[in-house]
Coordinates of C-alpha atoms in Angstrom, one line a residue:
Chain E
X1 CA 70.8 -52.3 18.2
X2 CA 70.5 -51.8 21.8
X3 CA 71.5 -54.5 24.4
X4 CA 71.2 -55.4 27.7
X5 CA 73.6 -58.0 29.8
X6 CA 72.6 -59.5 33.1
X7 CA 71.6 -55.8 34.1
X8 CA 70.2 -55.7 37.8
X9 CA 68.8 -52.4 39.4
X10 CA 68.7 -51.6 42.9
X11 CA 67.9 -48.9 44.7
X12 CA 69.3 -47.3 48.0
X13 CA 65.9 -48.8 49.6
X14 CA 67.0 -52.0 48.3
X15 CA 64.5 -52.8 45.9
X16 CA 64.9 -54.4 42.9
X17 CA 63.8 -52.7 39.9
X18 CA 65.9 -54.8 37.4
X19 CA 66.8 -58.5 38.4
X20 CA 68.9 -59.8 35.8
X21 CA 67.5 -58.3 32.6
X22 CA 69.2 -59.9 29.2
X23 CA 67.8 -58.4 25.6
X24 CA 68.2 -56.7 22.6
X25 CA 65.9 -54.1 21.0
X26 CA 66.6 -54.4 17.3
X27 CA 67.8 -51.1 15.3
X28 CA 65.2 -49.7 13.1
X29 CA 62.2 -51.1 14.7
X30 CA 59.9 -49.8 17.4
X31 CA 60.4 -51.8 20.7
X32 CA 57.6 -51.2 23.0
X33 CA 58.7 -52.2 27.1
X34 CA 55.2 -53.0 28.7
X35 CA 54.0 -54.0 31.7
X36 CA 52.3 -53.1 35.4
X37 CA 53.4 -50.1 36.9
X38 CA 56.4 -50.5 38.8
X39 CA 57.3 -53.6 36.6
X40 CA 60.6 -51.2 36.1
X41 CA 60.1 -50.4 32.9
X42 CA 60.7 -46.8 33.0
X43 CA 63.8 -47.7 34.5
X44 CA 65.1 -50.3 32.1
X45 CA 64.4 -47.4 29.2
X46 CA 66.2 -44.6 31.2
X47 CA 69.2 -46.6 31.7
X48 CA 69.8 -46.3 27.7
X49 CA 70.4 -42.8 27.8
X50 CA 72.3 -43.3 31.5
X51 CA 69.2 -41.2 33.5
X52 CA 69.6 -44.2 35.7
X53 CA 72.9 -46.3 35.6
X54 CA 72.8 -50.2 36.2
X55 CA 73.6 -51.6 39.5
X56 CA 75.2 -55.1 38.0
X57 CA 75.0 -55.9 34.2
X58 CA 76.0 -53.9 31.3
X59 CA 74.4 -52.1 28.3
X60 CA 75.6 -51.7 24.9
X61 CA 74.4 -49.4 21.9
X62 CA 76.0 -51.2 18.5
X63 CA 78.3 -53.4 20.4
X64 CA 79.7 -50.3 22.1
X65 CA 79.5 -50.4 25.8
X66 CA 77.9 -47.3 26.9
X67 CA 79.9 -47.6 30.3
X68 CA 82.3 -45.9 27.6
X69 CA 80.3 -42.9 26.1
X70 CA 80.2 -39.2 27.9
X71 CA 76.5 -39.1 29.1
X72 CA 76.3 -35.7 27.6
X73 CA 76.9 -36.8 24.1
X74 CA 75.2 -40.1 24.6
X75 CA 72.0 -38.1 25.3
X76 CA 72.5 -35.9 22.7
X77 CA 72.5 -38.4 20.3
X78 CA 69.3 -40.0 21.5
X79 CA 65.6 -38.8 20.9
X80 CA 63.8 -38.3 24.2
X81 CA 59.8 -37.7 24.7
X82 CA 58.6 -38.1 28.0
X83 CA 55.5 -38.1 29.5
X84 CA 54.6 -34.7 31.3
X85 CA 55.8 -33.2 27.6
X86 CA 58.2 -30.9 29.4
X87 CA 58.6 -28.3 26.6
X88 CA 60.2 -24.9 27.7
X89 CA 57.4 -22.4 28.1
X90 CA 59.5 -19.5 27.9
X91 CA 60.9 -20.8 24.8
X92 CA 59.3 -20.6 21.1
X93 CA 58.5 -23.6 19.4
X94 CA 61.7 -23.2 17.4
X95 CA 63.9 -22.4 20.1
X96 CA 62.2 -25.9 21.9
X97 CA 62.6 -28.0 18.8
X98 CA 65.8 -26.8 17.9
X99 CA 67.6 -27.1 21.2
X100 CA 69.8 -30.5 20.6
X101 CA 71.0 -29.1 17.1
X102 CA 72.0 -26.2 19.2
X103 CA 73.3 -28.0 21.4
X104 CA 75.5 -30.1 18.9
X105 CA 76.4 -26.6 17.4
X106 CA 74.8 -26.7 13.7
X107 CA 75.0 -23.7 11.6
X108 CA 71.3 -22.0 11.7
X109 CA 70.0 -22.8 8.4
X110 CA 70.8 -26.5 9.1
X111 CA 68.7 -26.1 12.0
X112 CA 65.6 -24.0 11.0
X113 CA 65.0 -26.6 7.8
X114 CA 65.2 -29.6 9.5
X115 CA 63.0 -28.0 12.1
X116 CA 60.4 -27.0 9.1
X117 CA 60.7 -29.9 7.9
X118 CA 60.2 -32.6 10.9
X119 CA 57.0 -30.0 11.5
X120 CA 55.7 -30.1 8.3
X121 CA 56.2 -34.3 9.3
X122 CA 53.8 -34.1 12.3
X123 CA 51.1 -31.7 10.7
X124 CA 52.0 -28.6 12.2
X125 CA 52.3 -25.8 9.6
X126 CA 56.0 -23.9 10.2
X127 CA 55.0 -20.7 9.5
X128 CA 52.1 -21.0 12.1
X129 CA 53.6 -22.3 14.9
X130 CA 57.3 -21.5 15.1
X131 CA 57.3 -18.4 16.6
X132 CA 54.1 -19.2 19.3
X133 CA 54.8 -20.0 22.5
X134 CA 54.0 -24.1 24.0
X135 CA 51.2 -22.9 26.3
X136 CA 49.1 -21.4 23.1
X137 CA 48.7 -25.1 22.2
X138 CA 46.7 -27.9 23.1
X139 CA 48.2 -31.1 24.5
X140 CA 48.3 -33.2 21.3
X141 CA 50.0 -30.2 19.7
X142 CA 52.4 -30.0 22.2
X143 CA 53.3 -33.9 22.3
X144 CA 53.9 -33.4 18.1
X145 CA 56.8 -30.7 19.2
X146 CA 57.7 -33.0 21.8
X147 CA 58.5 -35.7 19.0
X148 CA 59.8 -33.2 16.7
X149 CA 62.5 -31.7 19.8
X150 CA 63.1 -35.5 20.1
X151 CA 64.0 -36.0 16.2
X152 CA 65.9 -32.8 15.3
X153 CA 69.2 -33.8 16.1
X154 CA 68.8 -36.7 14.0
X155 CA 69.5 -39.1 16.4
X156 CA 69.1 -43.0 15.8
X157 CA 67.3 -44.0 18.4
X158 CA 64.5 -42.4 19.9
X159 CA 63.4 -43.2 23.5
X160 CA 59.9 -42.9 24.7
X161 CA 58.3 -42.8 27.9
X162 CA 54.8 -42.8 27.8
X163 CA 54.2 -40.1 25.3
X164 CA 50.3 -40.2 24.7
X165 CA 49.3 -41.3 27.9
X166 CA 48.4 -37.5 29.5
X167 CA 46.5 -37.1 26.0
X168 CA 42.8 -37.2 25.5
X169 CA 41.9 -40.8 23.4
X170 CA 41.6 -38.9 20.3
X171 CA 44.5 -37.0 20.5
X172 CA 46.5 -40.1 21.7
X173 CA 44.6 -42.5 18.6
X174 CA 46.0 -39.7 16.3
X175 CA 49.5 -39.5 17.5
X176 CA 49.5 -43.5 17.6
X177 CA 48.8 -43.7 14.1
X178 CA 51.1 -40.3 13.0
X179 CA 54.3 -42.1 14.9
X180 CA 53.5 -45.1 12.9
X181 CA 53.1 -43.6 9.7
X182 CA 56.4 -41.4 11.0
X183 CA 58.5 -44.7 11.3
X184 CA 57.9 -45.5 7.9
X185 CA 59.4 -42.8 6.9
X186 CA 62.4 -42.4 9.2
X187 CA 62.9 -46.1 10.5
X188 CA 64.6 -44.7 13.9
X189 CA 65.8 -47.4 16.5
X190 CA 62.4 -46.3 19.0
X191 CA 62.1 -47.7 22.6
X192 CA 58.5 -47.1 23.5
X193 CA 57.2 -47.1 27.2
X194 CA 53.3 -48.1 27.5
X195 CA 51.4 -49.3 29.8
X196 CA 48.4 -49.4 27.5
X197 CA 48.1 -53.0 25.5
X198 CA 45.9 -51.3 23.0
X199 CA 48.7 -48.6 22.3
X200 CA 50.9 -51.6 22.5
X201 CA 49.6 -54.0 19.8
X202 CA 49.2 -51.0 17.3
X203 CA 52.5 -49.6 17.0
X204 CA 54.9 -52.3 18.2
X205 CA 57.0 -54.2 15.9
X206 CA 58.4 -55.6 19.1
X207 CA 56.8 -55.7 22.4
X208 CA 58.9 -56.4 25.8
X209 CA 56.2 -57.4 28.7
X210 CA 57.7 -56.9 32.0
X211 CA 56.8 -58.0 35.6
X212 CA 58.0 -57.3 38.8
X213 CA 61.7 -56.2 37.5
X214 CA 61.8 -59.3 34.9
X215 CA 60.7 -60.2 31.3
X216 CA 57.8 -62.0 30.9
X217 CA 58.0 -61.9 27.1
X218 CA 59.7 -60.3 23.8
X219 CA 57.6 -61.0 20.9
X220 CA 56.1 -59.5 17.5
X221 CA 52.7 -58.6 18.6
X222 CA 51.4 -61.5 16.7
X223 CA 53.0 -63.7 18.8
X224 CA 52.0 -62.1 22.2
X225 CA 48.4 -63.0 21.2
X226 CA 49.1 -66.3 19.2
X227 CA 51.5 -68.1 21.9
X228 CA 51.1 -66.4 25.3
X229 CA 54.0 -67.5 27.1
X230 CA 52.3 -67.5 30.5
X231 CA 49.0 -66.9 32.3
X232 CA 50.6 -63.3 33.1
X233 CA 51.4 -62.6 29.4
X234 CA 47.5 -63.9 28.4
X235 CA 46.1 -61.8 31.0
X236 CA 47.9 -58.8 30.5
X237 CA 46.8 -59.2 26.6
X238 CA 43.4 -59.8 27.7
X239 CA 41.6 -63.2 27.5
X240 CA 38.9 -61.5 25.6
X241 CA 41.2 -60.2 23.1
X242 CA 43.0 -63.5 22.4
X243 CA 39.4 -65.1 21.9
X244 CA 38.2 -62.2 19.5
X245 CA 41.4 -62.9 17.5
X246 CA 41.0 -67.1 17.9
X247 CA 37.3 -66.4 16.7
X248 CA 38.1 -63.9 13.7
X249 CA 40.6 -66.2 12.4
X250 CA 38.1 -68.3 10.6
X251 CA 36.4 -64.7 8.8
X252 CA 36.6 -64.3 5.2
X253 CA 39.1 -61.5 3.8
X254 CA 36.3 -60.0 2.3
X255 CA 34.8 -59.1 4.9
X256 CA 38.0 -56.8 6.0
X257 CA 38.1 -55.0 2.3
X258 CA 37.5 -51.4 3.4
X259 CA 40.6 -52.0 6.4
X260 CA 42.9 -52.4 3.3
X261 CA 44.8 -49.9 1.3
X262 CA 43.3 -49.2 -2.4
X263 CA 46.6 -48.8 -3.9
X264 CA 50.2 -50.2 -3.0
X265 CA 53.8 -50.0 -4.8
X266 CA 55.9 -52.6 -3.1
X267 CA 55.7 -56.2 -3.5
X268 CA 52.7 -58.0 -3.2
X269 CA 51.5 -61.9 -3.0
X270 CA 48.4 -62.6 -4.4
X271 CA 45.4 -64.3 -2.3
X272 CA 41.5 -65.0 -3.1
X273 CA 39.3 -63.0 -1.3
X274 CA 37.3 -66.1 0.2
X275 CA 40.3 -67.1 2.4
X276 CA 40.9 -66.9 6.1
X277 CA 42.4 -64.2 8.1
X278 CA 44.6 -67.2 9.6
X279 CA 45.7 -68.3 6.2
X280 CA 46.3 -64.8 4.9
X281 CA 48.6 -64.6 8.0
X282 CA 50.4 -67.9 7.5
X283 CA 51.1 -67.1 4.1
X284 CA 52.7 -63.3 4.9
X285 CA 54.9 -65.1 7.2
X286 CA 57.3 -66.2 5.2
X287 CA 57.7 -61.7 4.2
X288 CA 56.4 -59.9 6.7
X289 CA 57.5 -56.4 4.6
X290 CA 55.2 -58.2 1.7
X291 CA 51.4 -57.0 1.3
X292 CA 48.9 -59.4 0.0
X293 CA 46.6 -58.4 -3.2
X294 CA 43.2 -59.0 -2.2
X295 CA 41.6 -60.7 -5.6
X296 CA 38.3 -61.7 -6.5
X297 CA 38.3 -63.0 -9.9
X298 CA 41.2 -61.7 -12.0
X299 CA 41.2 -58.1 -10.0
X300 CA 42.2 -56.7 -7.5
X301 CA 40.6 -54.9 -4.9
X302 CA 42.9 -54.5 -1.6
X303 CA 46.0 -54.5 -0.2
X304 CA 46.4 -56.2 2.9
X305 CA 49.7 -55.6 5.1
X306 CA 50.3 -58.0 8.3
X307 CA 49.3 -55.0 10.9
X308 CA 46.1 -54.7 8.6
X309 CA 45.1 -58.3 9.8
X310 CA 45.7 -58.2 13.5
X311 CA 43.8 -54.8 13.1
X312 CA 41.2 -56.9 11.8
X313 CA 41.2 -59.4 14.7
X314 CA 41.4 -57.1 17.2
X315 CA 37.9 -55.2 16.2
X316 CA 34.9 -55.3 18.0
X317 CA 32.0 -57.6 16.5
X318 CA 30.1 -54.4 16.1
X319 CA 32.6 -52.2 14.6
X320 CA 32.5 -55.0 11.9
X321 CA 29.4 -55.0 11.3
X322 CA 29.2 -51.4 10.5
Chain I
X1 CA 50.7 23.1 54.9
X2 CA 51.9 26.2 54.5
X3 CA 54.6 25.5 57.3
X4 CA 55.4 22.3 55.4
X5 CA 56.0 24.3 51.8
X6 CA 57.8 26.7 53.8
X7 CA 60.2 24.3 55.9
X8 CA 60.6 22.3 52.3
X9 CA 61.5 25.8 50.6
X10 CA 64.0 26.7 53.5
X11 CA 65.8 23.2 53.9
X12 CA 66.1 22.4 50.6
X13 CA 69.6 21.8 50.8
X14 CA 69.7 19.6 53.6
X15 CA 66.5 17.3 52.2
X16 CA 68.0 17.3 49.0
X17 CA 71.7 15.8 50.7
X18 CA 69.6 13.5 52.9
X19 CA 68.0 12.3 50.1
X20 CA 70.7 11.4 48.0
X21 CA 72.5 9.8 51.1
X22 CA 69.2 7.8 51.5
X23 CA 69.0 6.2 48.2
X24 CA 72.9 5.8 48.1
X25 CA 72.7 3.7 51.1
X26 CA 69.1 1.5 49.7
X27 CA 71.0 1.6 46.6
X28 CA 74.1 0.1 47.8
X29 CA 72.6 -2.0 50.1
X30 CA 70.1 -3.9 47.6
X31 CA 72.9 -4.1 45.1
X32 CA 75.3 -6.3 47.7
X33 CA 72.4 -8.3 49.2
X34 CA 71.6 -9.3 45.5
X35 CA 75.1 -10.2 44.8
X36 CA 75.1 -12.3 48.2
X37 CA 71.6 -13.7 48.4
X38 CA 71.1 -14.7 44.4
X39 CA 74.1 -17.2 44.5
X40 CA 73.4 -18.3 47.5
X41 CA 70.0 -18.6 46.5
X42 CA 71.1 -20.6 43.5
X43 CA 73.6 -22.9 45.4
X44 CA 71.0 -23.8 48.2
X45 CA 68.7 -25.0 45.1
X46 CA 70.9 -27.4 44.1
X47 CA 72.3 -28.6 47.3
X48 CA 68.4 -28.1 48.9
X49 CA 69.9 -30.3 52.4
X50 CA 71.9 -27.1 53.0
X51 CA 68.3 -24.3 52.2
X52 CA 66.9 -24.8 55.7
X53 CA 69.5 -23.9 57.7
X54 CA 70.7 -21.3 55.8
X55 CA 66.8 -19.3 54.8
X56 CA 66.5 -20.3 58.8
X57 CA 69.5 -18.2 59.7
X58 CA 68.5 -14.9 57.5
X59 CA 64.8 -15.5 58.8
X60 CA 66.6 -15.3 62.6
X61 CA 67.7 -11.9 61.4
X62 CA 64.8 -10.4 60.1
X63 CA 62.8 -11.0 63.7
X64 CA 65.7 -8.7 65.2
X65 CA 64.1 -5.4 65.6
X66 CA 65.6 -3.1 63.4
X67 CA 66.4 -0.4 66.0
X68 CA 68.2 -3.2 68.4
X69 CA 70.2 -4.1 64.9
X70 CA 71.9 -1.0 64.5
X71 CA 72.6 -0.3 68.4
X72 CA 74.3 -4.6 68.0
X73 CA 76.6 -3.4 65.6
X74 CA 77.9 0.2 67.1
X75 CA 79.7 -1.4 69.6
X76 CA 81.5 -3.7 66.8
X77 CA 81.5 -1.7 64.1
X78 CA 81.4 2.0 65.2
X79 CA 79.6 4.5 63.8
X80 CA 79.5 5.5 59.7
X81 CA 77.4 4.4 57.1
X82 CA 79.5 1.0 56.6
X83 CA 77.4 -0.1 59.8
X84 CA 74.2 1.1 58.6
X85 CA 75.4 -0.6 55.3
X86 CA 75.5 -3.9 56.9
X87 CA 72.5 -4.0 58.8
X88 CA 70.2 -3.2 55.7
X89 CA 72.0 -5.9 53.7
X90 CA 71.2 -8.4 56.4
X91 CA 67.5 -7.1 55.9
X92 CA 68.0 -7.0 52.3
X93 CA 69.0 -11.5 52.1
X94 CA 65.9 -13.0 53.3
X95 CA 63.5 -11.7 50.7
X96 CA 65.8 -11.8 47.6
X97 CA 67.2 -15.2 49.0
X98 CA 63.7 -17.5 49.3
X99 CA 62.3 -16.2 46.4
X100 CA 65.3 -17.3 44.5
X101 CA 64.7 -20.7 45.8
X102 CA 61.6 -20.7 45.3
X103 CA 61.3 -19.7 41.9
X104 CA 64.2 -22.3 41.2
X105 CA 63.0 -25.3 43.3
X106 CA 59.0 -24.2 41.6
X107 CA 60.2 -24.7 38.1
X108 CA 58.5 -27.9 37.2
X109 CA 60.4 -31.0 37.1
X110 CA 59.2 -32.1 34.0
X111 CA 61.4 -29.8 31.8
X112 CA 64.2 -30.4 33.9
X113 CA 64.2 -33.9 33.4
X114 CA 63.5 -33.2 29.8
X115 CA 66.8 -30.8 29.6
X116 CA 68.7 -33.4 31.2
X117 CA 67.6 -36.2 28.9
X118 CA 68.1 -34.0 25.9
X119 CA 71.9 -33.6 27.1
X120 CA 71.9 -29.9 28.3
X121 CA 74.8 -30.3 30.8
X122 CA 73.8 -28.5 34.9
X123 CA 74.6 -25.1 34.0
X124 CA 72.9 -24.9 30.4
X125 CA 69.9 -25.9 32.5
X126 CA 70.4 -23.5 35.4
X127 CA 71.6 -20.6 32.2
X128 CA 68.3 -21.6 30.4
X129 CA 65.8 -23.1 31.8
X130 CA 66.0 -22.7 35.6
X131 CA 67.4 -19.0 35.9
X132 CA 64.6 -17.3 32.9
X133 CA 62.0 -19.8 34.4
X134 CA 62.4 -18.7 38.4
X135 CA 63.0 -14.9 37.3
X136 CA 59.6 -13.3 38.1
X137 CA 60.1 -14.6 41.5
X138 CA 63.3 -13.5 41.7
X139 CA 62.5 -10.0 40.5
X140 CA 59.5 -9.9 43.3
X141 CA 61.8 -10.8 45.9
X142 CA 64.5 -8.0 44.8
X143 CA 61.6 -5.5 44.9
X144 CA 60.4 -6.4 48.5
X145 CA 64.2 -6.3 49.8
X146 CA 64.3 -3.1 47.8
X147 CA 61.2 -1.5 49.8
X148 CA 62.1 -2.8 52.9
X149 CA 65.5 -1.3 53.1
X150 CA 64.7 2.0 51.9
X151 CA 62.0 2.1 55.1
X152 CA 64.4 0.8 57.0
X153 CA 66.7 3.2 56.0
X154 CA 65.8 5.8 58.3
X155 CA 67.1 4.2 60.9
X156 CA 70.5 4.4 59.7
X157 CA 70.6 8.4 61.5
X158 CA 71.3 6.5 64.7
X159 CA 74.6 4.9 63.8
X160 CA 75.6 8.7 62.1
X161 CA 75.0 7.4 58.7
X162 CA 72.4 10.2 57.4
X163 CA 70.1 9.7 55.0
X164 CA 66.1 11.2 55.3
X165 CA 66.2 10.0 58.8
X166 CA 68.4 12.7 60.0
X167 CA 65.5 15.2 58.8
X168 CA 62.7 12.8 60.5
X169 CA 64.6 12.6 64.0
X170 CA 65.5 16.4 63.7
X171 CA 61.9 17.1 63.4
X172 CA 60.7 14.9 66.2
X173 CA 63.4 16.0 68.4
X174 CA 61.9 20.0 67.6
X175 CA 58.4 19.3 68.1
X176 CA 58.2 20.3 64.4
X177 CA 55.7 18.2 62.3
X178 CA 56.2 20.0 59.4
X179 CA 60.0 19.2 59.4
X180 CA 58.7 15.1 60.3
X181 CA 56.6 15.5 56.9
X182 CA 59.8 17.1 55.0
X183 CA 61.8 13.7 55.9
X184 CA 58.8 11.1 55.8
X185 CA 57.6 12.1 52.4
X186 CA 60.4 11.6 50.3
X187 CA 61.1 8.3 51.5
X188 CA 57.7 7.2 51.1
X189 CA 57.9 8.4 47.3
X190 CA 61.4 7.3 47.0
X191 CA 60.1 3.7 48.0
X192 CA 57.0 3.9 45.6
X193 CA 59.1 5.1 43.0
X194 CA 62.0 2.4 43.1
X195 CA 58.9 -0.1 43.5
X196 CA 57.7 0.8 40.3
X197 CA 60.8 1.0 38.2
X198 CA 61.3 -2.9 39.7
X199 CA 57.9 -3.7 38.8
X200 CA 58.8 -2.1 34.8
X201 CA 61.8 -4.2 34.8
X202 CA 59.8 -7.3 36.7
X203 CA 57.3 -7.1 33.7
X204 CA 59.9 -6.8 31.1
X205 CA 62.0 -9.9 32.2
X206 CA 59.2 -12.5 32.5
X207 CA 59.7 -14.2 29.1
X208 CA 56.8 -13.9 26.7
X209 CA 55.7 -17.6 26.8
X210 CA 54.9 -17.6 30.2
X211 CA 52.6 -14.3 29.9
X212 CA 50.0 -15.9 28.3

């Protein structure tokens, strides 16, 4: 768990970045920090890993003041993908994913499997690509090693500054939907930058929406749309959204069937295919981690998780219709 | 041409000497104004305040004509190849010393940024990403020091230092083209020659990835 006391931010020019900011961005979820550019929320994320140190206010990781930690080994021990990729070009795509574990000094076969196998993780084949060089691959390519430098050391939280947002849409769609599918698997504390609501809603569990230096909001993305806190929040979100979701509400599940997955192990609740989308959501509510089985009649035929819903809501009439 | 076969047969000796002093004194030269200029170089990267002044005064040194350089320092120095030492390193700096900042400031700030968030501490970034990344340029600054001093070499005759100038002035002094030749050839191939050993090494230091 990462937290932030009274932390203010101000720069030699004396402006404000950070006036006062109090949160917590909850361990094993992804927090995404959104807002308008220059909202300060590039500088709120690098002040976890001390690339910009508070002016007032403290920050603690697990209770621990990082005030306390060496900045070497605190960003060591933290995942970080930025923007501008910045991978190594003279370096092979196993030297440039395997630099923290070098850095922490692990023996080299601890080092080349977890490299394999965070690659094989992100859909690039080892044996392909360790030994070519970052300029031989495309962009989306490039952002996978970026994630995969980011993860090899293990670290538990992961901090992310606008990763997809130099990509083209479909690489950026694709890499949305892999980190998702990633966090299922490795349930890493992630701090996600965006200034895209769209990027936003998909992957957050938690979304942060900053203005001018302060926090407008911290809500599941559910809530965001449900229970705007202000006019800022609403139009940031997008009043068309918000009336697409108020609208889809009153659908049918049936209509949704092909969003759903055919098969599911967990635990499931049970819900008639003629219901709402807004009932389907009231009833996951009460467990959120729980997918509802999708009957008509005595079978079943889909399994419907909470982010299948809002992804529901938040299509286009005409994608519907398709 | 047959004069100049016959003056190169007949002088051999003395070319041969000259021409050893010659690359003994590029040689030497080069070798200390890498070992000033590349720190330096490195230092005014990171402190960058400090790279004006300091690439200003080596550029104030490389508009003194080279001939007026040599006849500043007798007077302190004396005569000897020390002093003709001196003045080709001073020619030697400037090149070697704004590539290296260059090639250093040029790296791109992106992967930087991402070796400092990763927790490589200032001189694992300098060690590997700054120094391999800014080496080509490096390199191509070494190679035009190197060039420059050995034509600037020949000057060094003037101060008693020796060297393929000794043959060149010897020839003009004698009315003797042939002798001019004997002296302005060598160093012409001596400069191609270390030009293209730099340019070998040049090629095989610029890491792989970046060749594509």
């Amino acid at each position: 768990m990462i937290r932030f006391e009274n932390v203010t931010k101000r720069f030699p020019d004396g402006t404000e970045a950070l006036k006062d900011v109090s949160l917590v961005m909850p361990a094993h979820q992804l927090t995404v920090i959104i807002g308008p550019s220059g909202c300060g929320k590039t500088t709120l994320m690098k002040m976890i890993n001390k690339l910009e140190k508070p002016s007032n206010g403290k920050i603690y990781i697990d209770e621990q003041p990082i005030t306390d930690l060496d900045e070497v080994q605190l960003r060591r021990s933290i995942g970080y993908v930025i923007q501008r990729i910045g991978l190594f070009p003279h370096m092979t795509i196993a030297d440039n994913a395997s630099l923290v574990p070098k850095l922490l000094g692990w023996p080299k076969e601890k080092k080349d499997a977890r490299i394999r196998e965070l690659l094989e993780l992100t859909g690039l084949s080892p044996d392909t690509y360790m030994e070519r060089y970052p300029l031989e691959l495309s962009g989306g390519q490039q952002q996978r090693v970026g994630v995969v430098r980011a993860l090899a050391g293990d670290p538990n939280i992961v901090l992310m500054d606008e990763p997809f947002s130099a990509l083209d849409p479909i690489s950026r769609e694709q890499l949305q939907d892999e980190l998702r599918n990633l966090q299922q698997t490795i349930h890493k504390t992630i701090v996600f930058v965006t200034h895209d609501m769209d990027e936003a809603l998909k992957i957050a569990d938690t979304i942060i929406v900053m203005k001018e230096g302060q926090v407008e909001q911290v809500g599941t993305p559910q809530q965001l749309i449900d229970e705007p806190a202000n006019e800022f929040v609403r139009n940031f979100i997008g009043i068309e959204r918000i009336r697409q979701k108020r609208a889809f509400g009153d659908k049918k599940l049936k209509e949704f069937i092909h969003l759903f997955d055919t098969e599911w192990q967990g635990e499931a609740q049970t819900i008639p295919a003629d219901s709402t989308i807004n009932e389907a959501f009231h009833q996951l509510e009460k467990n959120p981690s729980h997918r509802l089985a999708v009957t008509a009649g005595d079978r079943v035929i889909g399994y419907a998780s909470g982010r299948d819903l809002l992804k529901a809501a938040l299509l286009k009439e005409e994608e519907v219709a398709q | 041409m047959n004069n100049f076969f016959h003056t190169l047969m007949t002088r051999q000796d003395m070319i041969q000497s000259a021409f050893l002093e010659h690359i003994y004194l590029s040689f030497v030269a080069v070798a200390i104004g890498i070992a000033i200029a590349l720190p330096t170089g490195i230092i005014i990267a990171r402190y960058r305040r400090y790279a004006e002044p300091v690439i200003g005064v080596t550029a104030v040194f490389q508009t003194i004509p080279s001939l007026a350089l040599f006849g500043f320092l007798v007077p302190i120095l004396g005569i000897g190849s020390n002093t003709a030492l001196i003045a080709l390193i001073i020619y030697a700096l400037l090149p070697i010393l704004r590539n290296t900042y260059t090639g250093i400031t040029g790296v791109d700030s992106s992967t930087i940024e991402a070796g400092r968030g990763m927790g490589m501490t200032r001189t694992q970034i300098l060690r590997q990403i700054e120094l391999p990344l800014a080496l080509p340029f490096i390199m191509a600054g070494i190679r035009t020091a190197t060039v420059l001093t050995v034509g600037i070499a020949t000057l060094a005759t003037f101060v008693g230092a020796g060297g393929l100038g000794d043959i060149i002035y010897r020839g003009l002094q004698s009315y003797n083209n042939a002798l001019v030749l004997a002296g302005a050839l060598p160093v012409a191939l001596l400069a191609i020659g270390f030009d293209m050993v730099l340019k070998w090494i040049e090629k095989r230091t610029t890491p792989k990835g970046l060749k594509i």
